[in-house]
XYZ file of C-alpha atoms in Angstrom:
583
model
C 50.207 138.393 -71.018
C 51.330 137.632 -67.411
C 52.539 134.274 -66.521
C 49.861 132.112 -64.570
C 50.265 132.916 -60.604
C 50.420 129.770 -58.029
C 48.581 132.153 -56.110
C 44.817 130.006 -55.419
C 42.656 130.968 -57.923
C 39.700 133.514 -56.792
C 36.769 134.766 -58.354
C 36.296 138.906 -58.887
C 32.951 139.997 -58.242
C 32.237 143.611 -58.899
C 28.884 145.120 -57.638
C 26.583 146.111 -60.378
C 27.007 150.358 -60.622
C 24.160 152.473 -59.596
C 22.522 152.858 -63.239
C 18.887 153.106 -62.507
C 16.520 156.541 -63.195
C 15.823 156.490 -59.435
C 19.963 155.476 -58.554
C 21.467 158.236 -61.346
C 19.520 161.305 -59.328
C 20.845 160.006 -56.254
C 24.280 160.558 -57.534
C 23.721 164.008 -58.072
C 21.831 164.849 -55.477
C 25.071 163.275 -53.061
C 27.765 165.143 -55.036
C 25.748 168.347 -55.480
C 25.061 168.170 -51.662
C 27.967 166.659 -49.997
C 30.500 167.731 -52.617
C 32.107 164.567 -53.590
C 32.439 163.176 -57.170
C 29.863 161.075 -58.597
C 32.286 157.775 -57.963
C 32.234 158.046 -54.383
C 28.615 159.138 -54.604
C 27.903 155.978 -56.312
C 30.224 154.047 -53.662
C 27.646 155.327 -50.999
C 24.676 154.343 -52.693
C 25.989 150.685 -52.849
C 25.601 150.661 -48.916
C 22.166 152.070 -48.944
C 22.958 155.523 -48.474
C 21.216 158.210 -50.999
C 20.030 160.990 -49.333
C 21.957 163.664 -47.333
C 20.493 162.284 -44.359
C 21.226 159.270 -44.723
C 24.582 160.102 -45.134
C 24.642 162.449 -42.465
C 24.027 159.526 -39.998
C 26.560 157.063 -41.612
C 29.059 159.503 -41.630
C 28.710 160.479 -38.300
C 26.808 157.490 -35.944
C 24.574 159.353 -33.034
C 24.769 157.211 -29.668
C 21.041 158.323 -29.701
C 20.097 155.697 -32.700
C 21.125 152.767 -29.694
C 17.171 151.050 -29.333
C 15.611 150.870 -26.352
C 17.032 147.953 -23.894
C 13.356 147.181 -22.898
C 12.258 145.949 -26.517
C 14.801 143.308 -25.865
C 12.421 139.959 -25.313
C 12.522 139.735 -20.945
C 14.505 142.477 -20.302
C 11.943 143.863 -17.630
C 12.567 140.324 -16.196
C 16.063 140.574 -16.024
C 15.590 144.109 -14.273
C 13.470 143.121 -11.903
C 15.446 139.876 -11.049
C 18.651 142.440 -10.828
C 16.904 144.908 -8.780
C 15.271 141.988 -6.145
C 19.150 141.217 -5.584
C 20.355 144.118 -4.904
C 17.561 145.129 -2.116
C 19.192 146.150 0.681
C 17.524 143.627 2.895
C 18.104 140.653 0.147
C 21.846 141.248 -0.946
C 22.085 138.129 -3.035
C 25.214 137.565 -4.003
C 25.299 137.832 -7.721
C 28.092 136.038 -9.710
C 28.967 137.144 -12.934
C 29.494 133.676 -15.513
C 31.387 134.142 -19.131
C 32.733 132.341 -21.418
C 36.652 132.185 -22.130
C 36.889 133.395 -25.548
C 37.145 137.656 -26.605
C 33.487 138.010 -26.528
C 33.413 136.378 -22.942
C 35.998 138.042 -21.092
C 34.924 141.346 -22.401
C 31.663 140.717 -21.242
C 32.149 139.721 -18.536
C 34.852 142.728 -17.464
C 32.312 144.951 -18.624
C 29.603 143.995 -16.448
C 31.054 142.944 -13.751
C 32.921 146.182 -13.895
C 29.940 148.495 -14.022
C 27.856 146.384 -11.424
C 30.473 146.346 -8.776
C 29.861 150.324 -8.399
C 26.178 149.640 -7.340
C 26.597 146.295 -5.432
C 29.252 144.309 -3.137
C 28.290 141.582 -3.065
C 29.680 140.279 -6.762
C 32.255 138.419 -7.985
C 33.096 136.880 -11.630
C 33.521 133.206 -12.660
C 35.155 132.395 -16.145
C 34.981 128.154 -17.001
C 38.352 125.967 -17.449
C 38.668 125.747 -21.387
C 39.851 122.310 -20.745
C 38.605 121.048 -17.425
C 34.926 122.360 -18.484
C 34.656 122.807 -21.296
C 32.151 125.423 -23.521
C 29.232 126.891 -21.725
C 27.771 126.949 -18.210
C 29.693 123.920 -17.012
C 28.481 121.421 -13.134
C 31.348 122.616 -11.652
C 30.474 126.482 -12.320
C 26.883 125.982 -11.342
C 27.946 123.604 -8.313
C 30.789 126.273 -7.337
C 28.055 128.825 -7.076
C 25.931 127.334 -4.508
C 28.513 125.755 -3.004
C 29.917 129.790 -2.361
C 26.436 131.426 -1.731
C 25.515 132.582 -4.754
C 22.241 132.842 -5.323
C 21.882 134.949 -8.819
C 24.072 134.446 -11.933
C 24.362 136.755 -14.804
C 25.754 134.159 -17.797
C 27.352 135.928 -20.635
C 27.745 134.874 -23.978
C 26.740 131.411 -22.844
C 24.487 129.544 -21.764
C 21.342 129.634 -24.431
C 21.301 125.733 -24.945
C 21.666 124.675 -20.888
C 18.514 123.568 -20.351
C 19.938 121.069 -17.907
C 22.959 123.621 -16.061
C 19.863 125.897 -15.074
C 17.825 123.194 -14.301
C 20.508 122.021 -12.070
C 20.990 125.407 -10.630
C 17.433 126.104 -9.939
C 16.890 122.822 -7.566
C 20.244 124.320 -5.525
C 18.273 127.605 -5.316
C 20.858 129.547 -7.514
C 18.524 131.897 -10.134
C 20.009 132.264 -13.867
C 19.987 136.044 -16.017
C 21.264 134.393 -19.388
C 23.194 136.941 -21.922
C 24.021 134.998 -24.859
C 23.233 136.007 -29.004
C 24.207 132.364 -29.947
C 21.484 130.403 -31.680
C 18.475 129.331 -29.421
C 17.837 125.853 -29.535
C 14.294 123.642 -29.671
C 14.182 124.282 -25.847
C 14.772 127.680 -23.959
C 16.777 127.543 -20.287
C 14.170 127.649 -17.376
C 15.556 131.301 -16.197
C 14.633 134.320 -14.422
C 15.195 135.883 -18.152
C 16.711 134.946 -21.354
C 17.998 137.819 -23.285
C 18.969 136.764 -26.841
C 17.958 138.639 -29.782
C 18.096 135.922 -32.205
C 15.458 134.349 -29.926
C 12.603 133.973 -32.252
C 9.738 135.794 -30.184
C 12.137 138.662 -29.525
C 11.627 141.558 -31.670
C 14.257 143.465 -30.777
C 15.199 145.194 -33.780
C 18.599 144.470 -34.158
C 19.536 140.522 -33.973
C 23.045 140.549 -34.766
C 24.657 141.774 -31.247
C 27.651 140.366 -29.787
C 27.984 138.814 -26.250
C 29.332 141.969 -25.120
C 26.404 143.819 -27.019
C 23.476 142.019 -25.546
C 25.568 142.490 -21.461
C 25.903 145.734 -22.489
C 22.086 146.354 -23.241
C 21.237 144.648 -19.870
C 23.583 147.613 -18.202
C 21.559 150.525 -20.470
C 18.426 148.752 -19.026
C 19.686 149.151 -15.556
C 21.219 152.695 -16.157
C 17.935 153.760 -17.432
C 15.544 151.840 -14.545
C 17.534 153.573 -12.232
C 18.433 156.357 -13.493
C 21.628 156.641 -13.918
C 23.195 158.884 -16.489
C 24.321 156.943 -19.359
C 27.487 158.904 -19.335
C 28.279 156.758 -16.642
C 28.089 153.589 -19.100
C 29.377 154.977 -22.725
C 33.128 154.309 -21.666
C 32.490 150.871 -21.562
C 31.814 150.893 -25.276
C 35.543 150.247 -25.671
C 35.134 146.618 -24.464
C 32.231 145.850 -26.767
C 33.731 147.224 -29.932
C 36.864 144.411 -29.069
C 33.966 142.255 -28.935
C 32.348 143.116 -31.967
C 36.001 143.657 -33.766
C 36.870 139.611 -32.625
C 33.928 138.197 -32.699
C 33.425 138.663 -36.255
C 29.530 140.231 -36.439
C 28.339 142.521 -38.466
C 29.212 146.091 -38.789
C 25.967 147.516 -39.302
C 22.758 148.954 -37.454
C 23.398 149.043 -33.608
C 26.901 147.493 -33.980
C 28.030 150.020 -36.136
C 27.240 152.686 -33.358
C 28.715 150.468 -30.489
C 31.715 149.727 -32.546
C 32.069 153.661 -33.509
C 32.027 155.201 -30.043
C 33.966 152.099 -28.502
C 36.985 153.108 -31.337
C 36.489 156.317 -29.815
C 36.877 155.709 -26.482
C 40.163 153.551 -27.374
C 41.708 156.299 -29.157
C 41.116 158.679 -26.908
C 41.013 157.361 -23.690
C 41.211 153.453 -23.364
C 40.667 151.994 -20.073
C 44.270 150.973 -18.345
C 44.435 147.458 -19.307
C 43.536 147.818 -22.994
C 46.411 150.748 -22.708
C 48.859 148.368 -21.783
C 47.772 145.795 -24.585
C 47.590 148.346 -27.140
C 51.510 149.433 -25.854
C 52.871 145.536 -26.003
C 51.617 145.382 -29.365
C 53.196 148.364 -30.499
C 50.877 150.106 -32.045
C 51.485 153.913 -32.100
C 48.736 155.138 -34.516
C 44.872 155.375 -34.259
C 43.225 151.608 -33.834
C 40.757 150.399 -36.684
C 39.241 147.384 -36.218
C 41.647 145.579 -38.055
C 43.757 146.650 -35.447
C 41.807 144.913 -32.713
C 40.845 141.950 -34.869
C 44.505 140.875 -35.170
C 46.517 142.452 -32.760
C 44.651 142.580 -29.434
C 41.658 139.765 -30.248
C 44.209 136.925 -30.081
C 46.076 138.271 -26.739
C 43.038 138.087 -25.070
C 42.194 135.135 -25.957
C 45.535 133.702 -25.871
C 45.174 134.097 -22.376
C 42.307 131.336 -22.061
C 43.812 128.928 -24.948
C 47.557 128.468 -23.073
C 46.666 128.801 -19.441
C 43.028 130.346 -17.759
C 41.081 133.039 -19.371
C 40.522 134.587 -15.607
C 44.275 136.282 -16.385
C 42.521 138.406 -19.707
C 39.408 139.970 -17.142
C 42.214 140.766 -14.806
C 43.866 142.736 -16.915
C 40.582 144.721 -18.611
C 39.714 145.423 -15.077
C 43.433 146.118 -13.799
C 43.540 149.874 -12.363
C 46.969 150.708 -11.931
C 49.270 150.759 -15.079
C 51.869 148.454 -13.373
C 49.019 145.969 -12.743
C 47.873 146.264 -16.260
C 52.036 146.386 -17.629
C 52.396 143.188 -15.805
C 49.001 141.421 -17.081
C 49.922 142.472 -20.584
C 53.283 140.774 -20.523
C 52.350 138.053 -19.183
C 49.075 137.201 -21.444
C 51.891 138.346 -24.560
C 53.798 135.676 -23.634
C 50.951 133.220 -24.066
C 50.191 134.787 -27.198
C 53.704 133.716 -28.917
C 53.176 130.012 -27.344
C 50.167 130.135 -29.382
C 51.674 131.085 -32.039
C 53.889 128.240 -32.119
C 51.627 125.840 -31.847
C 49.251 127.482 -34.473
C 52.183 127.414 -36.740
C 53.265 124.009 -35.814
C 49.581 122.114 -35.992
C 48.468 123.957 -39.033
C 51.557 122.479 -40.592
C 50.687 118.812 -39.781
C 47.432 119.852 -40.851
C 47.845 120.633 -44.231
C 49.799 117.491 -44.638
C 46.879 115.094 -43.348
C 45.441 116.829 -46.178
C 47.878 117.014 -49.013
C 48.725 112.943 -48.280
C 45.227 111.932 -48.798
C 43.668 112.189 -51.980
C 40.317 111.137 -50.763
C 40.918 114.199 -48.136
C 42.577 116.445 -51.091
C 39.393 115.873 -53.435
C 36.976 116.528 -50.857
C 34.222 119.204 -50.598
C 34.991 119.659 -46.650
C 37.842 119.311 -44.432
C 36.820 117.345 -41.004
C 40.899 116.458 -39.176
C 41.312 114.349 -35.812
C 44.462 114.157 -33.261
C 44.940 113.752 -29.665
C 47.589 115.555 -29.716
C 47.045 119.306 -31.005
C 46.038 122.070 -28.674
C 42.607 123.060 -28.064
C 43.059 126.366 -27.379
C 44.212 126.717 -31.211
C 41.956 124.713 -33.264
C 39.451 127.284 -34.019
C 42.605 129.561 -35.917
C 44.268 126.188 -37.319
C 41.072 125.582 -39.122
C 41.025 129.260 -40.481
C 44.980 128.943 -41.788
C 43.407 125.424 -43.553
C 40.784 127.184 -45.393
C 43.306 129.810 -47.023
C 44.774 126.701 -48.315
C 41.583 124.335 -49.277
C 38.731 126.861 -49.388
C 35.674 124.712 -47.545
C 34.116 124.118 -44.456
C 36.325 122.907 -41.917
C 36.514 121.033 -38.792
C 39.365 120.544 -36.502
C 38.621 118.181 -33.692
C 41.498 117.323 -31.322
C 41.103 115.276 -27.698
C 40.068 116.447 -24.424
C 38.637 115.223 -21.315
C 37.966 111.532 -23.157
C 35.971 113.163 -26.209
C 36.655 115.134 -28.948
C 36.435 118.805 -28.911
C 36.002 119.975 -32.210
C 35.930 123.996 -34.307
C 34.260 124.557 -37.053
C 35.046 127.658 -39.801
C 33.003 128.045 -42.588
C 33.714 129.880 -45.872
C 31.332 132.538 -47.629
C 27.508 131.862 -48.364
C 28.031 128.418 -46.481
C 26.122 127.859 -43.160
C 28.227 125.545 -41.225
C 25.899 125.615 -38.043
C 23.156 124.294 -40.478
C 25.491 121.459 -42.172
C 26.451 120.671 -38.427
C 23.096 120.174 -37.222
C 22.075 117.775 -39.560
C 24.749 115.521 -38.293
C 23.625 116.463 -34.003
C 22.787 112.291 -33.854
C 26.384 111.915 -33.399
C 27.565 114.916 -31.186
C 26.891 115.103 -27.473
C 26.548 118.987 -27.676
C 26.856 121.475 -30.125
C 26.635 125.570 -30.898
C 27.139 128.401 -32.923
C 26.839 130.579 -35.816
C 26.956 130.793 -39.727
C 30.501 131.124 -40.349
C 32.002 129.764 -36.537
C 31.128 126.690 -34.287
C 31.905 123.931 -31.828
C 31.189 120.771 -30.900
C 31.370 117.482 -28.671
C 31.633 113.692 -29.673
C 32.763 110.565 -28.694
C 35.738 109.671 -30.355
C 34.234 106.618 -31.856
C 32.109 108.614 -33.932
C 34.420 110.879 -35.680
C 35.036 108.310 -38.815
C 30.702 108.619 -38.726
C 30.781 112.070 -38.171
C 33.392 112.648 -41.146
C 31.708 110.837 -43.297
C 28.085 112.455 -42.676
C 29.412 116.053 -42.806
C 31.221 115.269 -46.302
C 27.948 113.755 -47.537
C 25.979 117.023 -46.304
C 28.420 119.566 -47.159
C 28.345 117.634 -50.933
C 24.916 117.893 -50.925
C 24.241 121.430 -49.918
C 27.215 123.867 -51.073
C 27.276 125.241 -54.438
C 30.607 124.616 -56.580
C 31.153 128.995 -56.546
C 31.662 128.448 -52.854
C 34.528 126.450 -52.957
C 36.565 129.158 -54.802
C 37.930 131.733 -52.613
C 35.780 135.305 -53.474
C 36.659 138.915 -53.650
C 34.301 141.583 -54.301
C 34.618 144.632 -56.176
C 33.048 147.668 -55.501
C 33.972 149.609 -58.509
C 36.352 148.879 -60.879
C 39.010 152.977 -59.874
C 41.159 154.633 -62.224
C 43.834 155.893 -60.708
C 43.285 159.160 -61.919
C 40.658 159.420 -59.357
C 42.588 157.951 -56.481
C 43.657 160.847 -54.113
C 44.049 162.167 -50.297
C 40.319 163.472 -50.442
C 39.097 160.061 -51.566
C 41.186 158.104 -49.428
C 39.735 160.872 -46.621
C 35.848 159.948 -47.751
C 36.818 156.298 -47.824
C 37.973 156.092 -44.458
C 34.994 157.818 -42.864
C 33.105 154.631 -44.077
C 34.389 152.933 -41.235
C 33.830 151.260 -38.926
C 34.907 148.611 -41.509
C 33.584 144.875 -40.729
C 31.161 142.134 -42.040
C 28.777 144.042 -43.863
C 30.335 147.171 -44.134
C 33.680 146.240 -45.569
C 36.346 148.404 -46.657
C 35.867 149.335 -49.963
C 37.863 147.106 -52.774
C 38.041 148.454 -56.538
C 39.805 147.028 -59.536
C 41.960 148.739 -61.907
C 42.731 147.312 -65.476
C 45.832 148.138 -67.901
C 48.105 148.463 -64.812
C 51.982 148.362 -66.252
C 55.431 147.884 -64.184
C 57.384 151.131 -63.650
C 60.143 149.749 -62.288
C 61.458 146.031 -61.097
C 59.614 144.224 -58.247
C 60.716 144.237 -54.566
C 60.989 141.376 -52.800
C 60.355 142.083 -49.227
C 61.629 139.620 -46.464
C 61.223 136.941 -48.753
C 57.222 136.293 -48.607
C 56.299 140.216 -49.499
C 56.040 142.345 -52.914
C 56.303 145.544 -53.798
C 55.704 147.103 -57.336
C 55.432 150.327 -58.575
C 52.568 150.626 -60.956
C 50.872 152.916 -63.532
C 47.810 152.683 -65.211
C 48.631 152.950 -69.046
C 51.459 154.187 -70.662
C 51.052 157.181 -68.232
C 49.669 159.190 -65.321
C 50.552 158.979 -61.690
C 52.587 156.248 -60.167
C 51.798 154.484 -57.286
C 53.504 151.813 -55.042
C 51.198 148.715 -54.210
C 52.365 145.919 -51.789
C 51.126 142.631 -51.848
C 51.878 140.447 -48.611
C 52.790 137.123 -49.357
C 52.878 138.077 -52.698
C 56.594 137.424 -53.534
C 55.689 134.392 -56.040
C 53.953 137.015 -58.464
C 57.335 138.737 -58.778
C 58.471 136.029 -61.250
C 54.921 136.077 -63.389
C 55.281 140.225 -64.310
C 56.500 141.159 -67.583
C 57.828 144.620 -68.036
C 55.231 146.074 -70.747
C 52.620 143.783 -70.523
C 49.613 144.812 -68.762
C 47.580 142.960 -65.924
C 44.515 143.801 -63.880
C 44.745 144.424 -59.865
C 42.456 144.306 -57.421
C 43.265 146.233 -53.898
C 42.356 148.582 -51.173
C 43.673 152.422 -51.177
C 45.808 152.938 -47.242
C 48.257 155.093 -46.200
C 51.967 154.229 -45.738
C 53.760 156.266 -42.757
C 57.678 156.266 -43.185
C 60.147 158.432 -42.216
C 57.668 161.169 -40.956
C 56.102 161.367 -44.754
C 52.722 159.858 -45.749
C 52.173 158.647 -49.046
C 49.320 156.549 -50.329
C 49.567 153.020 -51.936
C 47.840 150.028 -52.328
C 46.847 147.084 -50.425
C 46.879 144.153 -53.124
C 44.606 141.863 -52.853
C 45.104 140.017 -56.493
C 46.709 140.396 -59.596
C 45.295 138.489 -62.658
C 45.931 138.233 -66.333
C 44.046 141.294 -68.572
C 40.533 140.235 -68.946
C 40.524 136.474 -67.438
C 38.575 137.544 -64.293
């Protein structure tokens, strides 16, 4: 038997196979009719599909399954409210208010960009990160009036500012609010509230990004005035960057956004997301992956070194030396954030490996002045690969801490973080993501509290990192046509994740690769014979040591393609190796 990895420990859960009466004729009805085997029959009927309909329409998303804007809780407000501005005898000017963060600056390029066609009078506001903080900030709302702005459109903001649109009301400035963040006990007094998650909206989809919900506010309009929606679909490329970084699911409505925005990217991406996609050298179709880690954090590296104002520039830039110049600049900001992500989440993990107390602990709640707030949100994400719990990395700005939470699997952090809103001054967010204000007197209470609630609440399986299986592959079956069907799945994202399968009895063929001195590469068979395929495992190199040639070990992975050389070949994505039979 293999050697025991230092790799952390994870669990393996494998989905329970399709065995039912009802499941087993599904199965053949999907291979007889599609022609695929019964194992990728049975991998479609884990995500709900079993009938050739039903696959018809996840194979191939129709942009006429998007729901009707006006089911959208005061959407014929927001209309109207749009419309009264733009009267030819009114011509309010209308300002258009996001936050700083992917979801934001998308949204707000994307509306902004589309609204500017039909009216002049518009302009775009994106808040300081560090002079004002999350949200609709005073100064925003007190810049507004101040400028003759009389309308604004906030975006992915601006649910919980009761007060800001108070405040904004008495200066005779009107609030649209865009936002899918949680409502709180009080809605904003505005001309409309659009948020699916509020809870006497029945729109049928609640899971929308920022992006998402501007974008249904410019299908609203398109259809009021009847504009073909031809005009709107190449926008979609802006919300699937916000659905790809903003981490919501990949289903329903967001699987059709995110499936004609990839499109559009592929094909013909607007010229600043060109010039991104060219500075981060990629050369082959996008995935989401692609935008997750290699265009999310440029965008918003823009608005955690300097002012996110730089990112809308360049999604609205026109010419490509505009956009060439944008793109440089905001990938210059994205290496300084690199170093300091590196460089805190270093000090990090040592607060944390010096302190037993912190090192036993069911959550992870880390304080100084010093560390940069435009990084804190990925710092705590590196500390969780490490110590797998909820996290909180509060640092100082403005006289109070600022503070990002990350969650891990089946944990609601939002929830755990509400329970301790007596000592925050504001607060917002989702399951798995969130942020927060305090005084900095009240972060040894506020440590303390979380821990107790986070002790109380989380089960012990949730503190142990988790992979699931779909089907345990032999790698008999593992070929182009599978790897064809597999990809066709897509998009892949929360909810609809690329598929994972396990393979058992998996020997050495050769000696393992060590690959720039964190990577592995093995070449692998499954028994004593059979095909042989090369799997890579990044930041796999201490496994190297732990294979024995002729003993057998189980892997888990995903099937890709490797381009070299002008071949393509397909190997495997590892994702764990483990012992036979100790999963």
């Amino acid at each position: 038997m293999i050697a025991q990895s230092s790799l952390p420990v994870k669990r393996w859960i494998t989905k329970p196979f399709p065995n039912s009466v009802e499941q087993q004729g599904a199965i053949e009805t999907l291979t007889n009719s599609l022609g695929v085997s019964p194992f990728l029959a049975a991998l479609l009927i884990q995500r709900g599909v079993q009938t050739y309909e039903e696959a018809r329409m996840f194979f191939r998303p129709e942009i006429g399954h998007l729901h009707n804007p006006f089911e959208m809780k005061d959407m014929d407000r927001a209309i109207t409210r749009l419309q009264m501005a733009m009267l030819p005898e009114r011509q309010e000017k209308i300002l258009i208010y996001g936050d700083y963060d992917v979801d934001g600056t998308t949204s707000v390029a994307l509306v902004y960009g589309f609204l500017k066609n039909y009216h002049t009078a518009i302009d775009y506001y994106i808040p300081d990160r560090y002079k004002e903080g999350y949200g609709i900030s005073q100064q925003g709302v007190q810049w507004a009036a101040d400028n003759g702005f009389s309308l604004i459109i906030a975006l992915d903001c601006g649910i919980k500012s009761v007060e800001r649109v108070a405040e904004a009301k008495a200066l005779g400035v009107d609030f649209i609010i865009c936002d899918h963040h949680r409502p709180g006990d009080e809605l904003p007094d505005a001309a409309a509230v659009l948020d699916p998650k509020r809870e006497d909206c029945l729109y049928p989809y609640k899971e929308l990004s920022g992006c998402g919900v501007g974008f249904k506010l410019l299908h609203a309009f398109c259809l009021h005035k009847q504009i073909d929606l031809s005009q709107l679909y190449p926008c979609l490329d802006l919300v699937a960057v916000s659905i790809a970084s903003d981490i919501v699911p990949v289903t329903g409505e967001n699987r059709v956004l995110a499936y004609y925005g990839l499109k559009q990217i592929n094909s013909d991406p607007r010229t600043g997301l060109k010039a991104l996609i060219k500075i981060a050298g990629f050369s082959r179709e996008l995935d989401i992956t692609n935008l997750v880690f290699g265009l999310g954090p440029r965008i918003n590296a823009a608005g955690r070194i300097q002012h996110a104002k730089a990112a809308v520039q360049l999604l609205l830039a026109e010419s490509e030396e505009e956009a060439d110049e944008f793109a440089m600049a905001i990938n210059k900001h994205n290496n300084s954030r690199r170093e300091f992500d590196s460089t805190i989440t270093e000090q990090a993990l040592a607060m944390i490996r010096e302190n037993e107390l912190l090192t036993q602990a069911k959550s992870t709640v880390l304080f100084d002045a010093t560390w940069h707030k435009g990084v804190i949100g990925i710092v705590a994400s590196r500390c969780i690969e490490h110590f797998h719990r909820p996290t909180i990395i509060l640092t100082q700005s403005n006289d109070k801490a600022a503070g990002s939470a990350r969650s891990v699997p089946g944990f609601d952090v939002y929830e755990a973080i509400e329970e301790c809103s007596d000592l925050l001054e504001q607060f917002g967010g989702h399951t798995f993501a969130a942020g927060m204000t305090m005084s900095v007197s009240n972060i040894d209470a506020f440590r303390k509290k979380f821990e107790e609630v986070v002790s109380r609440t989380i089960k012990e399986e949730h503190l142990t990192p988790l992979i699931d299986i779909d089907l345990p592959l032999d790698f008999s079956e593992i070929s182009d046509k599978l790897y064809r069907i597999v990809r066709q799945m897509g998009p892949f994202g929360p909810h609809n994740l690329q598929p994972t399968f396990m393979t058992e009895d998996v020997y050495l063929v050769s000696e393992p690769i060590i690959m720039k001195e964190k990577h592995l590469k093995i070449n692998v068979r499954q028994g004593r014979s059979g095909q042989t395929l090369t799997a890579i495992g990044f930041g796999f190199a201490q496994v190297a040591d732990l294979l024995r040639p002729g003993q057998p070990f189980s892997i888990c992975y995903q099937v890709e393609q490797n381009h070299y050389n002008g071949n393509t070949t397909l190997q495997l994505m590892l994702k764990d190796v483990k012992p036979m039979h100790s999963r």
